[in-house]
Short mmCIF file of C-alpha atoms in Angstrom, two decimals:
data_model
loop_
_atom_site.label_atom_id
_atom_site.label_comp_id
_atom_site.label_asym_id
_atom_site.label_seq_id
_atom_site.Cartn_x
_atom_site.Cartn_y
_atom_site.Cartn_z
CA UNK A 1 -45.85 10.89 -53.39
CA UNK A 2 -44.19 12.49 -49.88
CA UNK A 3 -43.46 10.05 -47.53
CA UNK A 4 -45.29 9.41 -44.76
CA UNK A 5 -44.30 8.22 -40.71
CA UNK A 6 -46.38 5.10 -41.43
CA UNK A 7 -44.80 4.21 -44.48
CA UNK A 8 -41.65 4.48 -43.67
CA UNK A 9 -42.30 2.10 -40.35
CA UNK A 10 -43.62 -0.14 -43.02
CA UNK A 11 -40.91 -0.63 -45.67
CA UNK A 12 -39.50 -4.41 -45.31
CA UNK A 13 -35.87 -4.90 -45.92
CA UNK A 14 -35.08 -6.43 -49.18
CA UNK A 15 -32.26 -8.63 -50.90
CA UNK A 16 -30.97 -5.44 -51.74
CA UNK A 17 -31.29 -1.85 -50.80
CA UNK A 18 -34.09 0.41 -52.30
CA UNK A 19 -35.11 4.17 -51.87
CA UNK A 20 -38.28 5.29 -50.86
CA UNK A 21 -38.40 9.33 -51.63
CA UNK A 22 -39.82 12.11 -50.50
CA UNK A 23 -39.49 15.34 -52.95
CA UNK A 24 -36.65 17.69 -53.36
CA UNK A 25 -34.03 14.89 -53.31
CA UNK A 26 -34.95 13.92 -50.05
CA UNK A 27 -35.19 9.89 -49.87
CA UNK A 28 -34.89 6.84 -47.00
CA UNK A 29 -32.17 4.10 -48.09
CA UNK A 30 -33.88 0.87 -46.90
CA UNK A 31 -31.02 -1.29 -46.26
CA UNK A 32 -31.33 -4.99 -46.14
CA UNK A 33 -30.07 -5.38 -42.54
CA UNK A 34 -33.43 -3.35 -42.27
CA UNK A 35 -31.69 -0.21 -40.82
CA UNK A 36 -33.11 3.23 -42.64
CA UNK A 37 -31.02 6.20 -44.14
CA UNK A 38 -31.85 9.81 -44.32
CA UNK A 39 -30.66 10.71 -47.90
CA UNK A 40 -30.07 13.66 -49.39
CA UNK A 41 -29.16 14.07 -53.41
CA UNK A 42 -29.02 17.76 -55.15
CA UNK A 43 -26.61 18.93 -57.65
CA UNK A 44 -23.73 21.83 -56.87
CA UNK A 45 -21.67 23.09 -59.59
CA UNK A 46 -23.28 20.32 -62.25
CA UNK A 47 -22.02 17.70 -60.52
CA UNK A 48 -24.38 15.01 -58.47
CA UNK A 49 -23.59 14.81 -54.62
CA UNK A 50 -25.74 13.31 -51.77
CA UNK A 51 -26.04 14.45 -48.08
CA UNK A 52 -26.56 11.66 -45.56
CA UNK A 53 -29.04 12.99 -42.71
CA UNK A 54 -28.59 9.86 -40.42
CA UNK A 55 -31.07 7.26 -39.38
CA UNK A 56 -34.58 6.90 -38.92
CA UNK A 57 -36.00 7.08 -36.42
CA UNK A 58 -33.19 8.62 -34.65
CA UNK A 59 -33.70 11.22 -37.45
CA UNK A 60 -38.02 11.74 -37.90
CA UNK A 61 -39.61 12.69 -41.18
CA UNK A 62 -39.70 16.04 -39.76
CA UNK A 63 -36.47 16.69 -38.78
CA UNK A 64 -35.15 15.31 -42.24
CA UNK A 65 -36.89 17.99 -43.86
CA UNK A 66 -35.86 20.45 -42.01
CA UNK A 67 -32.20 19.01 -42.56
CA UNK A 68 -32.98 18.98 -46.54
CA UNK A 69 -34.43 22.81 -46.63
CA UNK A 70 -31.81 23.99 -44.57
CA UNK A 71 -29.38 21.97 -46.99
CA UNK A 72 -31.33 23.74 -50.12
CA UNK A 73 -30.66 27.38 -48.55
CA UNK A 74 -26.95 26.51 -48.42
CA UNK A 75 -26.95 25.70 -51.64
CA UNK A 76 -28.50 28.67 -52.65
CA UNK A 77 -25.67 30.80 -50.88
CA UNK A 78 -23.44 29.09 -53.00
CA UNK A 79 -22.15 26.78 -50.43
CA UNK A 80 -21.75 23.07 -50.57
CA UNK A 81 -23.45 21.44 -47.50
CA UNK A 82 -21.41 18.12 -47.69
CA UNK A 83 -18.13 20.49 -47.65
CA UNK A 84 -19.55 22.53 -44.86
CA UNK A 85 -20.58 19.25 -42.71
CA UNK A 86 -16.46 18.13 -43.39
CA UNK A 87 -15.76 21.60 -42.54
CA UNK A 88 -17.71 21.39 -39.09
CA UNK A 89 -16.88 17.84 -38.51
CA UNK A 90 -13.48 18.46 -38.56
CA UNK A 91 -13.55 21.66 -36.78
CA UNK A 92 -15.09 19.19 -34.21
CA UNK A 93 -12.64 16.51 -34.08
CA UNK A 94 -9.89 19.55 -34.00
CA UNK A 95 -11.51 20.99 -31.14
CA UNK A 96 -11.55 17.66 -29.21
CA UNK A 97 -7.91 17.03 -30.09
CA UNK A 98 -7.58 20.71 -28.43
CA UNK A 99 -9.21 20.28 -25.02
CA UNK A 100 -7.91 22.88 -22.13
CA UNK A 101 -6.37 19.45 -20.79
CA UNK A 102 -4.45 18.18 -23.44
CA UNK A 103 -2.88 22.08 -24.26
CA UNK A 104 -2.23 22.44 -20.36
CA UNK A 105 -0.49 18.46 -20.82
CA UNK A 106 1.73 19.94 -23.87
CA UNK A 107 2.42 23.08 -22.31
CA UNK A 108 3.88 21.51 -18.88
CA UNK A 109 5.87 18.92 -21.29
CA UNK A 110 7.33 21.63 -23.26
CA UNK A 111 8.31 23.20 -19.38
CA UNK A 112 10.01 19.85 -18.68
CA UNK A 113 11.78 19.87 -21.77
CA UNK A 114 13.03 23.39 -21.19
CA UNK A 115 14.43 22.44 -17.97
CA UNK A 116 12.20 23.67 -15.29
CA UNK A 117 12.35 21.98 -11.64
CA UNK A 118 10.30 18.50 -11.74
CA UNK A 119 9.08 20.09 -8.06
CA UNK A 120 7.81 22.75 -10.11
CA UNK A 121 6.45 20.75 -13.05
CA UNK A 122 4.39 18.07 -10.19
CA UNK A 123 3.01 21.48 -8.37
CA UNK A 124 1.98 23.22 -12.12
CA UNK A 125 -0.07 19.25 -12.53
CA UNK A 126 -1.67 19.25 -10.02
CA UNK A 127 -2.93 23.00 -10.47
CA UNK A 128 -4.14 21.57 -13.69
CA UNK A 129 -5.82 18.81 -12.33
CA UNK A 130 -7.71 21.06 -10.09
CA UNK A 131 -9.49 22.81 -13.34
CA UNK A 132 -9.68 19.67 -15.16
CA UNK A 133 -13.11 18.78 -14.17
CA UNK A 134 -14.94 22.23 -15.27
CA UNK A 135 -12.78 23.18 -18.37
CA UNK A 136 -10.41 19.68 -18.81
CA UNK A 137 -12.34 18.69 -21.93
CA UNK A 138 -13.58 21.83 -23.64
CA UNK A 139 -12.16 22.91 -26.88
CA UNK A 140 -9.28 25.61 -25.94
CA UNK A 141 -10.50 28.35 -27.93
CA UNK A 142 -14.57 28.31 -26.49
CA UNK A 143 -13.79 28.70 -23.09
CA UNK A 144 -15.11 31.88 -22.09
CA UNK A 145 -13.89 34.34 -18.47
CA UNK A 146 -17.11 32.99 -16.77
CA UNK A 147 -16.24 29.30 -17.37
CA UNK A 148 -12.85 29.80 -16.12
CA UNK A 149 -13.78 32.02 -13.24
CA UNK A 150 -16.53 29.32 -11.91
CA UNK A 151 -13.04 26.61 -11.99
CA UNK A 152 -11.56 29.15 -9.73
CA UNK A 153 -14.43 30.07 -7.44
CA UNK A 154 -14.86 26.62 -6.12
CA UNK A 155 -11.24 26.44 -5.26
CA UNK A 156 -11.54 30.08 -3.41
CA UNK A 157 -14.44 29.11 -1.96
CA UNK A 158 -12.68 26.88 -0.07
CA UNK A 159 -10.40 29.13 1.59
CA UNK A 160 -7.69 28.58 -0.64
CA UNK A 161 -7.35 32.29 -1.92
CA UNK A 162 -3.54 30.96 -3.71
CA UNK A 163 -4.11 28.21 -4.72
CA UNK A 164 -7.00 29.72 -6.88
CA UNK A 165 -4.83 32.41 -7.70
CA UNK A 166 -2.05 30.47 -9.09
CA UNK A 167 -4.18 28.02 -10.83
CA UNK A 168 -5.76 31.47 -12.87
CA UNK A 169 -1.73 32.50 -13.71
CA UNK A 170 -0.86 28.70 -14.69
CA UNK A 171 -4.34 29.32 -16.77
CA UNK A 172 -3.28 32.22 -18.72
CA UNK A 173 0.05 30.47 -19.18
CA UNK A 174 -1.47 27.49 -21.24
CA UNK A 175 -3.66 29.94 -23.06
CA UNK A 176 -1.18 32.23 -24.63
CA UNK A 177 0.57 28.99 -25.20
CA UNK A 178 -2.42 28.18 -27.61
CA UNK A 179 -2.70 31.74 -28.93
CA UNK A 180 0.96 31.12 -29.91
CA UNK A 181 0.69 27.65 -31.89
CA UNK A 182 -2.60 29.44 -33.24
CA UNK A 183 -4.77 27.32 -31.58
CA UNK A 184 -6.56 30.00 -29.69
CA UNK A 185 -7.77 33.59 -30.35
CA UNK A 186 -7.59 35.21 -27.06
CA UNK A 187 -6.76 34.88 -23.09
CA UNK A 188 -9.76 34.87 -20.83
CA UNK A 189 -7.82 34.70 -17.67
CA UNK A 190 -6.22 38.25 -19.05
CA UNK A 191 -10.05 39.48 -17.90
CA UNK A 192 -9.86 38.12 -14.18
CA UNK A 193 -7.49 40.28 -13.12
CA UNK A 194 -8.00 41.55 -10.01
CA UNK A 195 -11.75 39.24 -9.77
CA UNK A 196 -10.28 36.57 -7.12
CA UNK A 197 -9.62 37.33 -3.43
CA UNK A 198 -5.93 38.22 -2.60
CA UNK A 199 -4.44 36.04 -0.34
CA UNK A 200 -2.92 37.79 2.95
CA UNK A 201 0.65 37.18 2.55
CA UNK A 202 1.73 35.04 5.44
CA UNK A 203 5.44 34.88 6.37
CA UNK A 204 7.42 31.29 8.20
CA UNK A 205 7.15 31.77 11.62
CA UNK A 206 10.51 31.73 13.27
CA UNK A 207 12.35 32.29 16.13
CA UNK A 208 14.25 35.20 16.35
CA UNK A 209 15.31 35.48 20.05
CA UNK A 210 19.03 33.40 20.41
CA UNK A 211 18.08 31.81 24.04
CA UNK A 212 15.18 30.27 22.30
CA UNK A 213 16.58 29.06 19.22
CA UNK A 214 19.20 27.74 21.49
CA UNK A 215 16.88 25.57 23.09
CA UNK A 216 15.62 24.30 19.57
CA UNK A 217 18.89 23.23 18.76
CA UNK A 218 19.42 21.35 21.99
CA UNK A 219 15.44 19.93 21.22
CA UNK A 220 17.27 18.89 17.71
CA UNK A 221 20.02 17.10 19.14
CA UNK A 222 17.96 15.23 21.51
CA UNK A 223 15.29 14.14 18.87
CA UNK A 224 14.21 10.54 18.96
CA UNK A 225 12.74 9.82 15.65
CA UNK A 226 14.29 8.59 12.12
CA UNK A 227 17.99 9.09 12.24
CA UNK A 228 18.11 10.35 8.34
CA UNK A 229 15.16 13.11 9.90
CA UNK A 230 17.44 13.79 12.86
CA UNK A 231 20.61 14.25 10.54
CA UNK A 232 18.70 16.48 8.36
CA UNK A 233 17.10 18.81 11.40
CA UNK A 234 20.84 19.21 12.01
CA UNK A 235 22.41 20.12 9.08
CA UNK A 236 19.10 22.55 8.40
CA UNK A 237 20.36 25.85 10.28
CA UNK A 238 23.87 25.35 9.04
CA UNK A 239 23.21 26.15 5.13
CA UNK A 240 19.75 27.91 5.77
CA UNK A 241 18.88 26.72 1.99
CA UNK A 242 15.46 26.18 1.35
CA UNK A 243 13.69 23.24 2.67
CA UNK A 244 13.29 21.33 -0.58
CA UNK A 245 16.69 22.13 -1.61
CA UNK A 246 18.15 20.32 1.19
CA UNK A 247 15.67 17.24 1.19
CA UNK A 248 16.33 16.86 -2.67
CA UNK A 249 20.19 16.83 -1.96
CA UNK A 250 22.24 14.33 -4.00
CA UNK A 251 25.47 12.81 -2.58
CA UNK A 252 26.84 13.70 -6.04
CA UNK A 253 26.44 17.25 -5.57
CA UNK A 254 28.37 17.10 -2.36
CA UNK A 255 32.51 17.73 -2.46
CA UNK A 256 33.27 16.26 1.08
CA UNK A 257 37.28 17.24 0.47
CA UNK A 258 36.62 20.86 -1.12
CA UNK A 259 33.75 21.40 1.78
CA UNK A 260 31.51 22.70 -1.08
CA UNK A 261 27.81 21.70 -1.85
CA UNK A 262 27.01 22.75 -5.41
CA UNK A 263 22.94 23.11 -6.07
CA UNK A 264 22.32 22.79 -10.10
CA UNK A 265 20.06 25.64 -11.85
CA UNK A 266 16.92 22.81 -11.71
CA UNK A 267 16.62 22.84 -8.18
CA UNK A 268 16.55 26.46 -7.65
CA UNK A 269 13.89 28.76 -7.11
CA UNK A 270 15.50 31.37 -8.99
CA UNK A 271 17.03 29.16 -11.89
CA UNK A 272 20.76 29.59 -11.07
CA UNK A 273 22.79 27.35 -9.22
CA UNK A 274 23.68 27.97 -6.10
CA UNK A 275 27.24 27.07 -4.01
CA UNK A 276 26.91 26.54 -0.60
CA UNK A 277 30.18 26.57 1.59
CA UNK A 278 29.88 23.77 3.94
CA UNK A 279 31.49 24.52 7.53
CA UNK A 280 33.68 21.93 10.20
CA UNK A 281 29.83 20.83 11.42
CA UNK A 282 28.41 20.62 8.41
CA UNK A 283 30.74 17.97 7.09
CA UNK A 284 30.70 16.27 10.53
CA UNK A 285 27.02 15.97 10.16
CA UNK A 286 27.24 14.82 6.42
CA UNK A 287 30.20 12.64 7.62
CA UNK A 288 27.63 10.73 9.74
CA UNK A 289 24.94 10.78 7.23
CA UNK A 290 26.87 8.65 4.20
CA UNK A 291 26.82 6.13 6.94
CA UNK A 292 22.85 5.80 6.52
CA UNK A 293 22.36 7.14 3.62
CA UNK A 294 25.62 6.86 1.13
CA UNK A 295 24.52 3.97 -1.19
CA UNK A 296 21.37 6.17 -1.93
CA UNK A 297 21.06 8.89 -4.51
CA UNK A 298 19.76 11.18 -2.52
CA UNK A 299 21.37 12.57 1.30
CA UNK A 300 18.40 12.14 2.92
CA UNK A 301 16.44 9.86 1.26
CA UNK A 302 13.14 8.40 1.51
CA UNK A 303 12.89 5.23 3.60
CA UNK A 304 10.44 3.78 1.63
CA UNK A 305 11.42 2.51 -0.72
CA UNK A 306 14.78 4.58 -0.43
CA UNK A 307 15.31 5.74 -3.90
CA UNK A 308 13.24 8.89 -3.51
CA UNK A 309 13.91 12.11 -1.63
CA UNK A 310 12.41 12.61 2.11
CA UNK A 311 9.01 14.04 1.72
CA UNK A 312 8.45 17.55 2.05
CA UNK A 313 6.38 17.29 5.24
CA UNK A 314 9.15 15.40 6.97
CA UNK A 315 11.34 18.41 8.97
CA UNK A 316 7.85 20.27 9.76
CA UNK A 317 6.06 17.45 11.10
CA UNK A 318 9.50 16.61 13.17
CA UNK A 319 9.48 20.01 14.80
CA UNK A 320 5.91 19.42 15.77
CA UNK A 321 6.74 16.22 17.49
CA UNK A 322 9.16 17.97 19.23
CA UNK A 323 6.58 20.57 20.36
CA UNK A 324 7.06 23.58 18.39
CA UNK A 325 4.16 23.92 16.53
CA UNK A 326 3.44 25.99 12.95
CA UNK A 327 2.84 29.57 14.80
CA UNK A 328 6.06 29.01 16.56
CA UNK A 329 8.86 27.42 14.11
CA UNK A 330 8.85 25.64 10.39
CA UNK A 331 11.48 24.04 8.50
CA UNK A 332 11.44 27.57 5.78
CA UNK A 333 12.02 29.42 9.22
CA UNK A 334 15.84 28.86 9.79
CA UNK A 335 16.69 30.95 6.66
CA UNK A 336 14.63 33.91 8.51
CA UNK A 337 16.87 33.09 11.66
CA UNK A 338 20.03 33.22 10.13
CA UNK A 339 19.28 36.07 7.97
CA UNK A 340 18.18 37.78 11.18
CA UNK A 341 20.83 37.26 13.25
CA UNK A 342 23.80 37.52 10.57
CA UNK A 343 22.51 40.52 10.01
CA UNK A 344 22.08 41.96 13.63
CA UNK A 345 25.81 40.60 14.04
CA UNK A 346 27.18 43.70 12.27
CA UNK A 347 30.25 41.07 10.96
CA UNK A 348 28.81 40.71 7.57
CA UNK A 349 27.66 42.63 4.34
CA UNK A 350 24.14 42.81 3.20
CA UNK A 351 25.65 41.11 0.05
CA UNK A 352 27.31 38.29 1.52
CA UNK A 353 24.03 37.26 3.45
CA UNK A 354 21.81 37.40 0.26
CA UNK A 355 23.97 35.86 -1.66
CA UNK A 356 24.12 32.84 0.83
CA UNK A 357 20.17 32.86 0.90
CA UNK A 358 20.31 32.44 -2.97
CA UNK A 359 18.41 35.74 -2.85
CA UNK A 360 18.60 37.08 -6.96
CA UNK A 361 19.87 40.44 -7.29
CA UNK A 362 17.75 42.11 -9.66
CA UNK A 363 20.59 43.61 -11.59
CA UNK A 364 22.29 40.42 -13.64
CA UNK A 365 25.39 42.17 -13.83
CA UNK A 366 25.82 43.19 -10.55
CA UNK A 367 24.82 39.98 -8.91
CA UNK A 368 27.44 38.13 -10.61
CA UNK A 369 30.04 40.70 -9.24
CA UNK A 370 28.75 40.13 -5.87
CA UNK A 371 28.83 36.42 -6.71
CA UNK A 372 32.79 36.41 -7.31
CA UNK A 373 33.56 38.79 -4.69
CA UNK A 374 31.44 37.73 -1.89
CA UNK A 375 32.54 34.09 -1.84
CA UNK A 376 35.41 34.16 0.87
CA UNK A 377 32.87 35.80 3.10
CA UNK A 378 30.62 33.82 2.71
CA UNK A 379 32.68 30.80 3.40
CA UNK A 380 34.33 32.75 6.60
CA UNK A 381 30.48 33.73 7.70
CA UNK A 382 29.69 29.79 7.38
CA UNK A 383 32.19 28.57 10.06
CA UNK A 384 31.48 31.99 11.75
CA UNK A 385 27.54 30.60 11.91
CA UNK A 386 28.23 27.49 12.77
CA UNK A 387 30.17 28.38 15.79
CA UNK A 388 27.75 30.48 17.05
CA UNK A 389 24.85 28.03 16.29
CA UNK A 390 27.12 25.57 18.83
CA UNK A 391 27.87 28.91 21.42
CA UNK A 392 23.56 29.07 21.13
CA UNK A 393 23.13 25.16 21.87
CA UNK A 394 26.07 25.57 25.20
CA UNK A 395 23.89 28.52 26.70
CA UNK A 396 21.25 28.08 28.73
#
């Protein structure tokens, strides 16, 4: 006789478990805690196998049924349902294990591990974190453009037409990772091309005329803050590296007796180390700086607690405090002066200036030619600079 909703409700528990059945090899396991199991027994390939359904009444009459004919029809395609429910139960678990988060944590591993920057590594986390929320947990290989693309319009809606756009090319990054270690089909990001908002490209403001940046200089020398900050605004138009190559100098890169400041690959924008020629001020500046900072790893290190570099906001937020605010001058903006007025000197050769920017020549070959040949210039255009930069600071 089929079961029915009351008799089920009705069945005791016993010493020990007993079936109550249905028809078709559907039954309820009455277990003697008193908790009841959707059963399912039916034969594939003569051999006798049993499907569990789950509980009732999590699991009604009805929707065991429904469980058991839909079991029956698999059967009848020649399938075994309790190898397909493995199948999609593992298919499950797999696609948990494969979340866009954990990929994107593997990926940026496999980046440390392959030596990129660690500045670049923090800045490609915290891109991930920002799509973590609307894709972090879903399986890799589901997400579709749309899901993606909503991630990146809340971030554009903001304003923040980059940052959205470099979160959608760290995106496609992670997912050809996953095409590659076949755990994903396809790229969705691949379809957003050209979907977000380009961002207006928005150069360092500078100073370009020599009275004015004369006056900076003088504003430097009479700055009243942090003397590691001070010592760094200083030494900043000298090298004209890039802002967090300076900050993220280590005394051990620094040859005080050669007058040579050797940048690893690591720390480089374009992945190739980079020698900078250190003038009669710069070492006078550095001179005074192992006096605050020599027991430290880093030149200009963090004051709290001292064992990390300054932060990134430090030079910036010291030119505002000496007035000059982000329309007018930024820490990036020396390398625009000196590459401006080095040129406009007519002393030195296109090649000599890029090459002390750490600008890449696009030809391998030829930029490590200009490399070898460039170098005395280069360290005759440093003293050069820093004799002008002191001529700048003496007129008024």
């Amino acid at each position: 006789m089929a079961l029915t909703n009351v008799k089920i409700k009705n069945a005791k528990a016993k010493e020990k478990a007993y079936k109550l059945y249905d028809g078709l090899g559907l039954f309820v396991l009455v277990q003697p805690s008193g908790s009841k199991l959707w059963n399912f027994k039916y034969q594939f390939l003569n051999k006798e196998k049993k499907l569990s359904f789950g509980a009732y009444p999590n699991v009604s009459l009805k929707e065991a049924r429904q469980l058991r004919d839909e079991a029956r029809r698999t059967i009848d395609g020649g399938v075994d349902p309790a190898r397909e429910k493995k199948k999609k139960l593992a298919a499950a678990r797999l696609g948990q294990e494969n979340t866009f988060k954990a990929i994107g944590d593997e990926y940026l591993d496999r980046m440390a591990l392959d030596g990129r920057a660690s500045v670049t590594i923090k800045k490609s986390r915290w891109l991930l974190s920002l799509m973590e929320r609307d894709i972090g947990s879903l399986p890799v290989h589901d997400i579709t453009p749309a899901e993606l693309l909503s991630a990146l319009r809340k971030v554009e809606a903001k304003g923040h037409y980059e940052t959205a756009r470099r979160m959608r090319s760290l995106a496609g990054r992670i997912f050809r990772y996953a095409v590659a270690t076949s755990r994903a089909a396809s790229d969705p990001s691949s379809l957003l091309r050209g979907v977000l908002i380009t961002p207006k490209v928005q150069h360092h403001a500078a100073i370009l005329d020599s009275k004015e940046f004369g006056g900076l200089l003088r504003a430097i020398d009479g700055f009243t803050g942090s003397p590691l900050t001070k010592l760094a605004l200083q030494l900043t138009p000298h090298v004209f590296v890039r802002p967090g190559e300076l900050r993220r100098a280590e005394w051990s890169e620094i040859d005080i007796e050669n007058a040579l400041w050797t940048i690893p690959a690591e720390k480089m924008k374009m992945r190739s180390p980079h020698l900078v020629p250190l003038s009669e001020q710069s070492l006078a500046i550095l001179e005074v700086t192992k006096v605050v900072s020599s027991q430290q790893r880093y030149v200009f290190s963090s004051l709290y607690p001292g064992n990390r570099p300054m932060s990134e906001n430090t030079i910036n937020a010291a030119l505002r405090r000496m007035g000059y605010s982000g329309q007018e001058m930024t820490a990036h903006g020396f390398r625009s002066t000196a590459s401006t007025f080095l040129n406009e000197s007519g002393k030195w050769s296109s090649d000599a200036i890029e090459r002390a920017l750490a600008h890449q020549d696009s030809n391998s070959v030829r930029g490590a030619y200009n490399r070898g040949q460039h170098w005395d210039e280069r360290v005759e255009m440093a003293q050069w600079w820093s004799d002008y930069l002191d001529e700048l600071k003496l007129s008024q």
